[in-house]
Coordinates of C-alpha atoms and ligand atoms in Angstrom, one line a residue:
M1 CA 16.0 -15.3 -10.1
A2 CA 17.1 -11.6 -9.6
Q3 CA 14.6 -9.5 -7.9
E4 CA 14.4 -7.2 -10.9
D5 CA 13.3 -10.1 -13.1
V6 CA 10.7 -11.1 -10.5
F7 CA 9.3 -7.6 -10.7
K8 CA 9.2 -7.6 -14.5
K9 CA 7.4 -10.9 -14.4
L10 CA 5.0 -9.7 -11.9
V11 CA 4.1 -6.6 -14.0
S12 CA 3.5 -8.8 -17.0
H13 CA 1.5 -11.3 -15.0
C14 CA -0.7 -8.5 -13.7
K15 CA -1.5 -7.6 -17.3
E16 CA -1.8 -11.1 -18.7
Y17 CA -4.3 -12.2 -16.1
G18 CA -6.5 -9.0 -16.0
F19 CA -5.2 -7.5 -12.7
V20 CA -3.7 -4.2 -13.9
F21 CA -3.5 -2.6 -17.4
P22 CA -1.7 0.6 -18.4
S23 CA -4.3 3.4 -18.7
S24 CA -5.3 4.4 -22.3
E25 CA -3.2 1.6 -23.6
I26 CA -4.4 1.7 -27.2
Y27 CA -3.2 5.3 -27.2
D28 CA 0.2 4.2 -25.9
G29 CA -0.6 4.8 -22.3
L30 CA -0.6 7.8 -19.9
G31 CA 2.4 8.2 -17.6
A32 CA 1.9 6.6 -14.2
V33 CA -1.8 6.0 -14.6
Y34 CA -3.2 2.5 -14.5
D35 CA -6.5 0.7 -14.8
Y36 CA -7.6 -2.3 -12.7
G37 CA -9.0 -5.2 -14.7
Q38 CA -11.5 -7.9 -13.9
M39 CA -9.3 -9.7 -11.4
G40 CA -7.6 -6.5 -10.1
V41 CA -10.8 -4.8 -9.1
E42 CA -11.9 -7.8 -7.0
L43 CA -8.6 -8.0 -5.2
K44 CA -8.6 -4.3 -4.7
N45 CA -12.1 -4.3 -3.3
N46 CA -11.2 -7.1 -0.9
I47 CA -8.2 -5.2 0.3
K48 CA -10.5 -2.2 0.9
K49 CA -13.0 -4.2 2.7
Y50 CA -10.4 -5.7 4.9
W51 CA -9.2 -2.2 5.9
W52 CA -12.7 -0.7 6.2
D53 CA -14.1 -3.5 8.3
S54 CA -11.0 -3.5 10.5
M55 CA -11.6 0.2 11.2
V56 CA -15.3 0.8 11.1
L57 CA -16.7 -2.6 12.0
L58 CA -14.3 -3.6 14.7
N59 CA -14.2 -0.1 16.4
D60 CA -17.4 1.3 17.5
N61 CA -15.7 4.7 17.9
V62 CA -14.6 4.8 14.3
V63 CA -17.1 5.9 11.6
G64 CA -16.7 6.4 7.8
I65 CA -17.4 9.1 5.3
D66 CA -17.0 9.7 1.6
S67 CA -16.1 13.3 0.9
A68 CA -15.9 14.9 -2.6
I69 CA -12.6 15.1 -4.5
F70 CA -13.1 18.8 -5.3
M71 CA -13.0 21.0 -2.2
H72 CA -12.9 24.7 -1.6
P73 CA -9.5 25.9 -2.7
T74 CA -8.8 27.7 0.6
I75 CA -8.7 24.3 2.2
W76 CA -5.4 23.7 0.4
K77 CA -4.0 27.0 1.7
A78 CA -5.0 26.1 5.2
S79 CA -3.5 22.6 4.9
G80 CA -0.2 24.0 3.7
H81 CA -0.4 22.2 0.3
V82 CA -0.4 25.3 -1.8
D83 CA 2.8 26.6 -0.2
A84 CA 4.6 23.5 0.8
F85 CA 3.5 20.4 -1.0
N86 CA 6.7 20.3 -3.0
D87 CA 9.3 17.8 -4.0
P88 CA 12.9 18.8 -4.6
L89 CA 13.7 17.9 -8.2
I90 CA 17.0 17.7 -10.0
D91 CA 17.7 16.9 -13.7
N92 CA 20.7 15.1 -15.3
R93 CA 21.8 17.3 -18.2
D94 CA 23.0 14.3 -20.2
S95 CA 20.2 11.8 -19.9
K96 CA 17.6 14.6 -19.5
K97 CA 16.1 12.5 -16.8
R98 CA 14.4 14.0 -13.8
Y99 CA 14.9 12.7 -10.3
R100 CA 13.8 13.6 -6.8
A101 CA 16.9 14.9 -5.0
D102 CA 15.8 13.3 -1.7
V103 CA 15.2 9.9 -3.3
L104 CA 18.7 9.9 -4.9
I105 CA 20.3 10.5 -1.5
E106 CA 18.0 7.9 0.2
D107 CA 19.0 5.3 -2.3
F108 CA 22.6 6.2 -1.7
L109 CA 22.1 5.6 2.0
A110 CA 20.3 2.4 1.4
K111 CA 23.3 1.2 -0.7
I112 CA 25.6 1.8 2.3
D113 CA 23.2 -0.1 4.5
D114 CA 23.3 -3.0 2.0
K115 CA 27.1 -3.1 2.1
I116 CA 27.1 -3.1 5.9
N117 CA 24.5 -5.9 6.0
K118 CA 26.6 -8.0 3.6
E119 CA 29.7 -7.7 5.8
V120 CA 27.6 -8.7 8.8
E121 CA 26.1 -11.7 6.9
K122 CA 29.5 -12.8 5.7
A123 CA 30.9 -12.7 9.3
H124 CA 27.9 -14.4 10.6
K125 CA 28.5 -17.3 8.3
K126 CA 32.1 -17.4 9.1
F127 CA 31.8 -17.4 12.9
G128 CA 28.5 -19.3 13.2
E129 CA 26.9 -19.6 16.6
S130 CA 29.5 -17.6 18.5
F131 CA 29.0 -14.5 16.3
D132 CA 28.4 -11.3 18.3
E133 CA 26.8 -8.9 15.9
A134 CA 26.9 -5.8 18.1
Q135 CA 30.6 -6.3 18.8
F136 CA 31.3 -6.9 15.1
R137 CA 29.4 -3.7 14.1
A138 CA 31.3 -1.7 16.7
T139 CA 34.8 -3.0 15.9
N140 CA 35.1 -4.2 12.3
A141 CA 37.2 -1.6 10.5
R142 CA 35.3 -1.7 7.2
V143 CA 31.9 -1.6 8.9
V144 CA 32.9 1.2 11.2
E145 CA 34.1 3.2 8.2
Y146 CA 30.8 2.6 6.2
Q147 CA 28.8 3.5 9.2
A148 CA 30.7 6.7 9.9
N149 CA 30.2 7.8 6.3
R150 CA 26.5 6.9 6.4
D151 CA 26.0 8.9 9.7
T152 CA 27.7 12.0 8.2
V153 CA 25.7 11.9 5.0
H154 CA 22.5 11.2 7.0
T155 CA 23.0 14.1 9.4
R156 CA 23.7 16.5 6.5
F157 CA 20.7 15.2 4.6
A158 CA 18.3 15.5 7.6
K159 CA 19.5 19.0 8.2
A160 CA 19.1 20.1 4.5
L161 CA 15.6 18.7 4.5
N162 CA 14.6 20.3 7.7
D163 CA 16.0 23.7 6.6
G164 CA 14.5 23.3 3.1
N165 CA 18.0 24.0 1.8
L166 CA 18.0 23.0 -1.8
E167 CA 21.7 24.0 -2.4
D168 CA 22.8 21.7 0.4
L169 CA 20.8 18.9 -1.1
R170 CA 22.6 19.4 -4.4
E171 CA 26.0 19.5 -2.6
I172 CA 25.3 16.2 -0.9
I173 CA 24.6 14.6 -4.3
V174 CA 27.8 16.0 -5.7
D175 CA 29.9 15.2 -2.7
C176 CA 28.6 11.6 -2.6
E177 CA 29.4 11.3 -6.3
I178 CA 25.9 10.1 -7.0
V179 CA 25.6 9.4 -10.7
C180 CA 22.5 9.3 -13.0
P181 CA 21.6 5.6 -13.4
I182 CA 20.8 6.2 -17.1
S183 CA 23.8 8.4 -18.3
G184 CA 26.2 7.4 -15.6
T185 CA 27.3 11.0 -15.3
R186 CA 27.3 13.6 -12.5
N187 CA 26.2 16.5 -14.7
W188 CA 23.4 17.7 -12.5
T189 CA 21.2 20.9 -12.7
E190 CA 20.3 23.0 -9.6
V191 CA 17.6 21.5 -7.3
R192 CA 14.2 23.1 -7.7
Q193 CA 10.9 22.8 -5.8
F194 CA 8.0 21.4 -7.7
N195 CA 4.3 21.6 -6.5
L196 CA 2.6 18.2 -6.8
M197 CA -1.0 19.4 -7.0
F198 CA -3.1 19.2 -10.1
A199 CA -5.2 22.3 -10.7
T200 CA -8.2 22.8 -12.9
E201 CA -11.0 25.3 -13.2
M202 CA -14.6 25.1 -11.9
G203 CA -17.4 27.1 -13.5
S204 CA -17.4 28.9 -16.9
T205 CA -14.6 31.4 -17.5
A206 CA -17.1 34.1 -18.4
D207 CA -18.2 34.2 -14.7
G208 CA -14.6 34.1 -13.5
A209 CA -13.7 30.5 -13.0
L210 CA -12.5 29.2 -9.7
K211 CA -9.2 27.5 -9.6
V212 CA -9.7 24.2 -7.8
Y213 CA -7.4 21.3 -7.1
L214 CA -7.7 17.5 -7.4
R215 CA -7.1 16.5 -3.8
P216 CA -3.6 15.2 -3.1
E217 CA -4.8 13.4 0.0
T218 CA -8.2 12.4 1.4
A219 CA -7.4 13.6 4.9
Q220 CA -8.6 17.2 4.5
G221 CA -12.1 15.9 3.6
I222 CA -12.2 14.4 7.0
F223 CA -10.9 17.5 8.9
V224 CA -13.4 19.8 7.3
N225 CA -16.2 17.4 8.2
F226 CA -14.9 16.9 11.8
L227 CA -17.8 18.9 13.4
N228 CA -20.4 17.6 11.1
V229 CA -19.6 14.0 12.0
Q230 CA -18.9 14.7 15.7
K231 CA -22.2 16.5 16.2
T232 CA -24.5 14.4 14.0
G233 CA -22.9 11.1 15.2
R234 CA -22.7 12.3 18.8
M235 CA -19.1 11.2 18.8
K236 CA -17.1 11.4 22.0
I237 CA -13.3 11.8 22.0
P238 CA -11.4 9.6 21.4
F239 CA -13.0 8.8 18.1
G240 CA -11.9 8.3 14.4
I241 CA -13.2 9.1 10.9
A242 CA -12.2 6.8 8.1
Q243 CA -12.3 7.3 4.4
I244 CA -11.3 5.5 1.2
G245 CA -10.9 7.6 -2.0
K246 CA -8.9 8.8 -4.9
A247 CA -6.0 11.2 -4.5
F248 CA -3.9 12.8 -7.2
R249 CA -0.3 13.9 -7.3
N250 CA 1.8 15.1 -10.2
E251 CA 4.7 12.9 -9.2
I252 CA 8.1 13.9 -10.7
V253 CA 9.4 10.5 -11.0
A254 CA 6.7 8.0 -11.6
R255 CA 8.3 4.6 -12.2
Q256 CA 7.9 1.3 -10.5
F257 CA 4.5 0.4 -11.8
I258 CA 1.6 1.1 -9.3
F259 CA 4.0 2.0 -6.5
R260 CA 4.1 5.7 -7.5
M261 CA 1.1 6.8 -9.5
R262 CA -0.4 10.1 -10.5
E263 CA -3.9 9.0 -9.7
F264 CA -4.1 6.6 -6.8
E265 CA -6.3 5.6 -3.9
Q266 CA -5.9 6.1 -0.2
M267 CA -7.4 4.6 2.9
E268 CA -7.0 7.1 5.7
M269 CA -8.2 7.3 9.2
Q270 CA -7.9 10.4 11.4
F271 CA -8.2 9.6 15.1
F272 CA -9.1 12.6 17.4
V273 CA -7.8 12.6 20.9
R274 CA -7.2 14.9 23.9
P275 CA -4.2 17.1 23.7
G276 CA -1.3 15.5 25.6
E277 CA -2.6 12.0 24.9
E278 CA -1.5 11.9 21.3
L279 CA 1.8 10.1 21.7
E280 CA 0.2 7.3 23.6
W281 CA -2.4 6.8 20.8
F282 CA 0.3 7.1 18.2
K283 CA 2.0 4.1 19.9
Q284 CA -1.2 2.2 20.0
W285 CA -2.1 2.8 16.3
K286 CA 1.4 1.9 15.2
A287 CA 0.9 -1.5 16.9
T288 CA -2.6 -2.0 15.6
R289 CA -1.7 -1.2 12.0
M290 CA 1.3 -3.5 12.1
R291 CA -0.9 -6.3 13.3
W292 CA -3.3 -5.7 10.4
H293 CA -0.4 -6.1 7.9
K294 CA 1.1 -9.1 9.6
A295 CA -2.2 -10.9 9.9
L296 CA -2.0 -11.6 6.2
G297 CA 0.6 -14.1 6.9
F298 CA 3.4 -13.1 4.4
G299 CA 6.0 -13.3 7.2
D300 CA 6.9 -10.8 9.8
H301 CA 10.4 -10.3 8.4
K302 CA 8.8 -8.5 5.4
Y303 CA 7.7 -5.5 7.5
R304 CA 9.6 -2.8 9.4
F305 CA 9.0 0.6 10.8
H306 CA 10.9 3.5 9.5
D307 CA 10.7 6.5 11.8
H308 CA 10.9 9.9 10.0
D309 CA 14.1 12.0 10.1
K310 CA 12.2 15.0 8.8
L311 CA 9.0 15.7 10.5
A312 CA 6.4 17.6 8.5
H313 CA 5.6 21.0 9.8
Y314 CA 2.4 19.7 11.5
A315 CA 3.7 16.5 13.0
N316 CA 5.3 15.6 16.4
A317 CA 5.9 12.0 15.6
A318 CA 5.8 10.0 12.3
T319 CA 6.6 6.6 11.1
D320 CA 6.2 4.5 8.0
I321 CA 5.3 0.9 7.7
E322 CA 7.7 -0.5 5.0
F323 CA 7.2 -3.7 3.1
E324 CA 9.9 -5.7 1.3
M325 CA 9.0 -5.2 -2.3
P326 CA 11.0 -6.8 -5.1
F327 CA 12.9 -3.5 -5.3
G328 CA 13.6 -3.2 -1.5
F329 CA 11.8 -2.1 1.6
K330 CA 9.4 0.7 0.7
E331 CA 6.7 2.7 2.4
V332 CA 3.2 1.3 2.2
E333 CA 1.6 3.2 5.1
G334 CA 2.3 6.4 7.0
I335 CA 1.3 6.9 10.7
H336 CA 1.5 10.5 11.8
S337 CA 0.8 12.4 14.9
R338 CA -0.5 15.6 13.3
T339 CA -1.0 17.6 16.5
D340 CA -3.9 20.1 16.3
F341 CA -2.4 21.7 13.1
D342 CA -5.2 20.9 10.7
L343 CA -8.2 21.7 12.8
S344 CA -6.6 24.9 14.1
S345 CA -5.6 25.9 10.6
H346 CA -9.1 25.4 9.3
E347 CA -10.5 27.4 12.2
K348 CA -8.2 30.2 11.3
F349 CA -8.8 30.2 7.5
S350 CA -12.6 29.6 7.7
G351 CA -13.3 31.9 10.6
K352 CA -15.5 29.2 12.1
K353 CA -14.9 27.7 15.5
V354 CA -13.6 24.1 15.1
Q355 CA -13.5 22.8 18.7
Y356 CA -14.8 20.0 20.8
F357 CA -16.5 20.4 24.1
D358 CA -15.3 17.7 26.4
P359 CA -18.1 16.9 28.9
E360 CA -15.7 15.1 31.2
L361 CA -13.2 17.9 31.4
N362 CA -16.0 20.5 31.1
K363 CA -14.0 22.5 28.6
S364 CA -13.5 23.1 24.9
Y365 CA -10.3 22.4 23.0
T366 CA -8.9 21.6 19.6
P367 CA -8.4 17.9 19.4
Y368 CA -5.1 16.4 18.5
V369 CA -5.0 13.9 15.6
I370 CA -3.3 10.6 14.9
E371 CA -3.5 9.7 11.2
T372 CA -3.1 6.3 9.6
S373 CA -2.7 6.6 5.8
I374 CA -2.2 3.7 3.5
G375 CA -2.2 3.5 -0.3
V376 CA -4.5 0.9 -1.7
D377 CA -2.3 0.5 -4.8
R378 CA 0.9 0.0 -2.8
M379 CA -0.9 -2.4 -0.6
F380 CA -2.1 -4.2 -3.8
L381 CA 1.5 -4.3 -5.1
S382 CA 2.8 -5.7 -1.8
V383 CA 0.1 -8.4 -1.7
M384 CA 0.8 -9.4 -5.3
S385 CA 4.6 -9.4 -4.9
A386 CA 4.5 -11.5 -1.7
S387 CA 2.0 -14.0 -3.4
Y388 CA 3.7 -14.5 -6.8
Q389 CA 5.5 -17.8 -6.9
E390 CA 7.1 -19.9 -9.6
E391 CA 7.2 -23.4 -8.4
T392 CA 9.0 -26.5 -9.8
L393 CA 6.9 -29.5 -9.3
E394 CA 7.8 -33.2 -9.1
G395 CA 8.7 -34.3 -12.6
G396 CA 10.3 -30.9 -13.4
E397 CA 7.0 -29.2 -14.5
T398 CA 6.6 -25.6 -13.4
R399 CA 3.6 -23.6 -12.3
V400 CA 3.0 -20.0 -11.5
V401 CA 0.8 -19.6 -8.5
L402 CA -0.5 -16.6 -6.5
N403 CA -0.5 -17.7 -2.9
L404 CA -3.0 -14.9 -2.0
P405 CA -4.5 -14.9 1.4
P406 CA -7.8 -16.7 0.6
A407 CA -9.9 -13.8 2.0
L408 CA -8.3 -11.4 -0.6
A409 CA -8.4 -13.8 -3.6
P410 CA -10.5 -12.4 -6.5
I411 CA -12.2 -15.7 -7.2
K412 CA -12.8 -18.1 -4.3
L413 CA -13.9 -21.1 -6.2
A414 CA -13.7 -22.4 -9.7
I415 CA -16.3 -24.9 -10.8
L416 CA -15.0 -27.2 -13.6
P417 CA -17.0 -30.0 -15.3
L418 CA -14.6 -32.7 -16.3
L419 CA -16.2 -32.9 -19.8
K420 CA -18.4 -30.6 -21.8
K421 CA -21.1 -33.3 -22.1
D422 CA -23.1 -36.0 -20.4
G423 CA -24.9 -33.5 -18.1
L424 CA -21.7 -32.5 -16.3
P425 CA -21.9 -28.8 -17.3
E426 CA -25.5 -28.7 -16.1
K427 CA -24.5 -30.2 -12.8
A428 CA -21.6 -27.8 -12.5
R429 CA -23.9 -24.9 -13.2
E430 CA -26.3 -26.1 -10.6
I431 CA -23.6 -26.1 -8.0
M432 CA -22.5 -22.6 -9.1
D433 CA -26.0 -21.3 -8.9
E434 CA -26.2 -22.4 -5.3
L435 CA -22.7 -21.1 -4.2
K436 CA -22.6 -17.8 -6.1
F437 CA -24.6 -16.2 -3.4
E438 CA -21.8 -17.1 -0.9
F439 CA -18.5 -16.5 -2.9
K440 CA -17.2 -15.1 -6.1
C441 CA -17.1 -18.3 -8.3
Q442 CA -15.9 -18.9 -11.9
Y443 CA -17.2 -21.5 -14.3
D444 CA -14.7 -22.9 -16.7
E445 CA -15.2 -25.8 -19.1
K446 CA -12.5 -25.1 -21.7
D447 CA -9.2 -27.1 -22.1
S448 CA -7.9 -30.0 -20.1
I449 CA -8.5 -30.1 -16.4
G450 CA -4.7 -29.6 -15.8
K451 CA -4.7 -26.4 -17.9
R452 CA -7.8 -25.1 -16.0
Y453 CA -6.1 -25.7 -12.7
R454 CA -3.1 -23.7 -13.9
R455 CA -5.2 -20.8 -14.9
Q456 CA -6.8 -20.7 -11.5
D457 CA -3.4 -21.0 -9.8
A458 CA -2.3 -18.0 -11.7
I459 CA -5.1 -15.9 -10.4
G460 CA -4.8 -17.2 -6.9
T461 CA -8.1 -19.1 -6.7
P462 CA -7.9 -21.1 -3.4
F463 CA -10.3 -23.9 -4.5
C464 CA -11.2 -25.8 -7.6
V465 CA -14.2 -28.1 -7.7
T466 CA -14.4 -30.8 -10.4
V467 CA -17.6 -32.4 -11.4
D468 CA -17.3 -35.8 -13.0
H469 CA -19.6 -38.7 -14.0
Q470 CA -19.3 -40.1 -10.4
T471 CA -20.8 -36.9 -9.1
L472 CA -24.0 -37.6 -10.9
E473 CA -24.3 -40.8 -9.1
D474 CA -23.0 -40.1 -5.5
G475 CA -23.4 -36.3 -5.3
Q476 CA -19.6 -35.9 -4.5
V477 CA -17.1 -33.7 -6.2
T478 CA -13.3 -33.4 -6.2
I479 CA -12.0 -30.4 -4.3
R480 CA -8.5 -29.3 -5.1
H481 CA -6.5 -27.0 -2.7
R482 CA -4.4 -24.4 -4.5
D483 CA -1.3 -24.4 -2.2
T484 CA -0.9 -28.1 -1.6
M485 CA -2.6 -29.2 -4.9
Q486 CA -4.1 -32.0 -2.8
Q487 CA -7.4 -33.3 -3.9
E488 CA -10.2 -34.9 -1.9
R489 CA -13.7 -36.2 -2.5
V490 CA -16.4 -34.3 -0.7
A491 CA -20.2 -34.1 -0.8
I492 CA -21.6 -31.1 -2.6
G493 CA -23.5 -30.2 0.5
E494 CA -20.2 -29.8 2.4
L495 CA -18.6 -27.3 0.0
K496 CA -20.0 -24.2 1.5
E497 CA -18.7 -25.0 4.9
I498 CA -15.3 -26.1 3.8
I499 CA -14.7 -23.1 1.6
S500 CA -16.2 -20.4 3.8
T501 CA -14.0 -21.3 6.8
K502 CA -11.0 -20.7 4.6
V503 CA -12.0 -17.7 2.6
S504 CA -14.1 -15.6 5.0
L505 CA -12.9 -12.2 5.9
K506 CA -14.4 -12.8 9.4
A507 CA -11.6 -15.3 10.3
L508 CA -9.0 -12.7 9.2
L509 CA -10.6 -9.9 11.2
K510 CA -11.0 -12.2 14.3
S511 CA -7.2 -12.9 14.2
L512 CA -6.5 -9.2 14.7
Ligands
ATP601 P1 6.3 9.0 -0.8 O1 7.4 9.4 0.2 O2 6.6 7.6 -1.2 O3 6.1 9.9 -1.9 P2 4.4 10.0 1.0 O4 5.2 10.0 2.3 O5 4.3 11.3 0.3 O6 5.0 8.9 0.0 P3 1.9 10.1 2.2 O7 1.6 11.5 1.9 O8 2.2 9.7 3.6 O9 3.0 9.4 1.2 O10 0.6 9.2 1.7 C1 0.2 8.1 2.4 C2 0.2 6.8 1.6 O11 -0.4 7.0 0.3 C3 1.6 6.3 1.3 O12 2.1 5.5 2.3 C4 1.4 5.5 0.0 O13 0.9 4.2 0.4 C5 0.3 6.2 -0.7 N1 0.8 7.0 -1.7 C6 1.3 8.3 -1.7 N2 1.7 8.7 -2.9 C7 1.4 7.7 -3.8 C8 1.5 7.6 -5.2 N3 2.0 8.6 -5.9 N4 1.1 6.4 -5.7 C9 0.6 5.5 -5.0 N5 0.4 5.5 -3.7 C10 0.8 6.7 -3.0

């Protein structure tokens, strides 16, 4: 099945099974805003817990906070967001569609990469074992030509971004003959900057209302609380502050479902270190964060680092962790070495000293910062897209199953009485009343057992337990495993142990 179709199916699956709904749907929706349904919220909470515990529980030098969404507007001056939180936009005059100029060029570069990779794959197949990829890339005329073209465009692109040169960006689009995917034409407007922050007013207008912003990232709430936390928590450098919360960006191009939203959620951790040690910590956090992703078991080949060509004005190193979504490798998390930019800037704008006294060095300084910043929604999308499977079973029957990591599954256990009579529902309820304190369970007595299994497969429930007449006699139930569909008889008293070893977050955290 084409990846595009897989993605469409995934989006409708998310809706059909209560994971994600378009916001305000009965009013025809609101662009790039989504609601999480009864299954989605459980999965999302589990993802957040996995992240939070990996930060705050496993590291005694990382603590959490929950800062307000509204903040003093000068914070966004100090952070650079008022002046520089812009995306370069370009319109196609024929389709009237708006695009991010940088994204059009990045997509163009990705297409060249695809062409090169296809050539390499073809040659690999042809030459088999004896294939020397490095030599092929260096000598194959077609690949060399593609690569030279890519390098030229890439160098121009990086320079245009670094110089903030909008005209050059437009020229690259024109020179590369990039067309609008809707109209197919090259009738482009100029490139303009567009600020992504939402603004609103606080207080009544009669008193002179204050213009405030909906935060575009959670990080600044951490920076402005740096001293509060350091002093009250008696934190010693190196230490980190973690936060999970909503962020808002008026994205120009908001397509691809929950990949790019206007209201989304971030999980950010700022790690404060001694100046000069930041690149060593950057390396460490890169490795730690990649381990966190890979521990979910979707396959290491689905992840890669993408080092930034254009460093933000505050950064001296930056990388993205990209995940292979149905629409290609895309950023899920950013790891940035932000220098002392934010704390120094807040010191300057607030007029308050924001420094740390290091008792070992016996001096004060402005700490440097390593940031790890991951979008909950993008993480959700990556988990869903890696887990969604359509399987053909023996006998030609098909099933849709979400192979979710058990620790993240919204429902851990479904309890199913074989029949709706003979005391079976009562027995099933009794088991549920015992186990609901351990795991999120679901009781289901409607339809045939086969249909009920399918419903649970579709929401990724790792275990189904069936209560039948025999259960009333011998206290045993049938437990069915989602992935293998194998069934076994076990005593009711064993359920807790069997299930918890598989679904506990602890095991996942221990594997880190
Ligand atoms: P992009 O280049 O895709 O716009 P970004 O580099 O601006 O992303 P950051 O500012 O580094 O993103 O934000 C950190 C993380 O927050 C991202 O890796 C992503 O997971 C998430 N994120 C950012 N913007 C959005 C959005 N509009 N919708 C959903 N998640 C987002």
